[in-house]
């Protein structure tokens, strides 16, 4: 699988990287600090249409047409949306060395670890299916701050696993965990999420 390119970087040493604008005043207490927890995971099987309408790339909407998001289908004709709790920690990085003691990160391996607490029979079977290691899909994720992540068409995974441990403590609850990894040159694009 080819490295996913989410960044626009200079192609040679003769091209400068122009930094964009950022807030002029930053030492105040009047800006919002954003929640980071991943709250939505959308899996788009390779046979399904993109569930997002990208007419406005900064704030795509959920495609209302057939083939959007439909958790009831069983034939990969639509995307699945899973609500849970997750994280995307710092990626593992691969660097390349250059002359004069310079180096550059050339690949980042990301992981989303996603906990599912609704463990009804259908969700249990869904997680068992993910234990096959199937990567024939793309995906998006969104967080509690109201942002979604991924390019148009979604992020391509390099590996998938699902686990459903049973803890031994009195009153412990069942849960499942989906772990998806992907490789890219940088973090995916961010947009205003249609999932609330």
Coordinates of C-alpha atoms in Angstrom, one line a residue, residues 2-159:
X2 CA 1.3 3.4 -0.9
X3 CA 1.9 6.0 1.7
X4 CA -1.1 8.3 2.1
X5 CA -0.2 11.9 1.4
X6 CA -2.1 14.3 3.5
X7 CA 0.5 17.2 3.5
X8 CA 1.4 19.7 0.9
X9 CA 5.2 20.1 1.2
X10 CA 7.8 21.7 -1.0
X11 CA 9.1 19.3 -3.6
X12 CA 12.7 20.6 -3.6
X13 CA 15.2 22.8 -1.7
X14 CA 14.5 25.8 -3.9
X15 CA 10.9 26.0 -2.9
X16 CA 10.0 27.7 0.4
X17 CA 7.4 26.5 2.8
X18 CA 5.0 29.4 3.4
X19 CA 3.5 29.3 6.9
X20 CA -0.2 30.2 7.1
X21 CA -1.7 32.8 9.5
X22 CA -2.4 32.0 13.2
X23 CA -4.0 34.1 15.9
X24 CA -2.0 37.3 16.7
X25 CA -2.8 37.3 20.4
X26 CA -2.3 34.0 22.1
X27 CA -1.5 34.8 25.8
X28 CA -5.1 35.3 26.9
X29 CA -7.7 33.1 28.5
X30 CA -10.6 33.8 26.2
X31 CA -10.1 31.0 23.6
X32 CA -11.8 27.6 23.8
X33 CA -9.8 24.5 24.5
X34 CA -11.1 21.7 22.4
X35 CA -12.1 18.2 23.6
X36 CA -10.0 15.5 21.9
X37 CA -11.7 12.2 22.7
X38 CA -12.7 10.3 19.5
X39 CA -16.5 9.7 19.6
X40 CA -17.5 8.5 16.2
X41 CA -15.9 5.9 13.8
X42 CA -17.4 5.6 10.3
X43 CA -16.3 2.5 8.3
X44 CA -16.9 2.7 4.5
X45 CA -16.7 -0.7 2.8
X46 CA -15.0 -0.7 -0.6
X47 CA -18.4 -1.4 -2.3
X48 CA -20.2 1.5 -0.6
X49 CA -20.5 5.1 -1.7
X50 CA -18.8 7.8 0.3
X51 CA -21.3 8.6 3.1
X52 CA -20.3 12.3 3.1
X53 CA -21.3 15.0 0.6
X54 CA -18.1 17.0 0.0
X55 CA -19.8 20.0 -1.7
X56 CA -18.4 22.1 1.2
X57 CA -15.1 20.5 2.1
X58 CA -14.7 22.4 5.4
X59 CA -18.1 21.1 6.6
X60 CA -19.2 18.0 4.6
X61 CA -22.7 16.7 5.3
X62 CA -24.0 13.1 5.7
X63 CA -25.1 11.9 2.3
X64 CA -28.9 11.2 2.6
X65 CA -28.9 9.1 -0.6
X66 CA -29.0 5.3 -0.4
X67 CA -25.5 4.0 0.3
X68 CA -24.8 6.6 2.9
X69 CA -24.7 5.5 6.5
X70 CA -27.0 2.6 7.3
X71 CA -26.2 0.3 10.2
X72 CA -29.0 -2.1 9.3
X73 CA -27.5 -3.4 6.0
X74 CA -25.6 -6.7 5.9
X75 CA -24.1 -6.6 2.4
X76 CA -21.4 -3.7 2.5
X77 CA -23.7 -1.5 0.4
X78 CA -23.5 1.3 3.0
X79 CA -21.2 2.7 5.7
X80 CA -21.4 1.8 9.4
X81 CA -21.2 4.5 12.1
X82 CA -20.0 3.3 15.5
X83 CA -20.3 5.5 18.6
X84 CA -17.8 5.0 21.3
X85 CA -14.7 6.4 23.1
X86 CA -11.3 6.5 21.6
X87 CA -8.0 8.1 21.0
X88 CA -5.3 8.6 18.4
X89 CA -2.0 8.9 20.3
X90 CA 1.2 10.3 18.8
X91 CA 2.3 8.3 15.8
X92 CA 5.4 6.2 15.4
X93 CA 7.8 8.0 13.1
X94 CA 10.3 6.8 10.5
X95 CA 13.0 9.4 9.6
X96 CA 15.5 9.7 6.8
X97 CA 18.9 11.2 7.3
X98 CA 20.4 14.0 5.1
X99 CA 23.8 15.7 4.9
X100 CA 24.9 18.3 7.5
X101 CA 23.1 16.4 10.4
X102 CA 19.6 17.1 9.1
X103 CA 16.8 14.6 9.1
X104 CA 13.2 14.5 8.1
X105 CA 10.2 12.4 9.1
X106 CA 9.2 10.5 6.0
X107 CA 6.5 8.2 7.4
X108 CA 4.1 8.2 10.4
X109 CA 2.2 5.2 11.6
X110 CA -1.0 6.2 13.3
X111 CA -3.4 4.1 15.5
X112 CA -6.9 4.8 16.5
X113 CA -7.9 2.7 19.5
X114 CA -11.7 2.8 19.9
X115 CA -13.8 1.4 22.8
X116 CA -17.3 0.2 22.1
X117 CA -19.6 -0.1 25.1
X118 CA -22.9 -1.2 23.4
X119 CA -22.3 -5.0 23.4
X120 CA -25.6 -6.3 22.1
X121 CA -25.5 -9.5 20.0
X122 CA -25.2 -7.7 16.6
X123 CA -22.3 -5.5 17.8
X124 CA -20.5 -8.6 19.2
X125 CA -20.8 -10.3 15.9
X126 CA -19.7 -7.2 14.0
X127 CA -16.5 -7.1 16.2
X128 CA -15.9 -10.8 15.6
X129 CA -16.1 -10.1 11.8
X130 CA -13.4 -7.4 12.3
X131 CA -11.2 -10.0 13.9
X132 CA -10.7 -11.4 10.4
X133 CA -8.2 -8.5 9.8
X134 CA -10.2 -7.2 6.8
X135 CA -8.9 -4.0 5.4
X136 CA -11.2 -3.6 2.4
X137 CA -12.6 -0.2 3.6
X138 CA -11.7 3.4 4.3
X139 CA -12.8 5.3 7.4
X140 CA -13.3 8.6 9.0
X141 CA -13.3 9.5 12.7
X142 CA -14.7 12.4 14.6
X143 CA -14.2 13.8 18.1
X144 CA -16.2 15.5 20.9
X145 CA -15.0 18.9 19.7
X146 CA -17.2 18.6 16.6
X147 CA -14.4 17.9 14.1
X148 CA -14.1 15.0 11.7
X149 CA -10.8 13.7 10.3
X150 CA -9.9 12.2 6.9
X151 CA -9.6 13.2 3.3
X152 CA -12.4 12.9 0.8
X153 CA -12.8 9.2 0.2
X154 CA -11.5 8.3 3.7
X155 CA -8.4 7.0 5.3
X156 CA -7.0 3.6 4.1
X157 CA -6.1 1.2 6.9
X158 CA -3.0 -0.9 7.0
X159 CA -4.2 -3.2 9.8

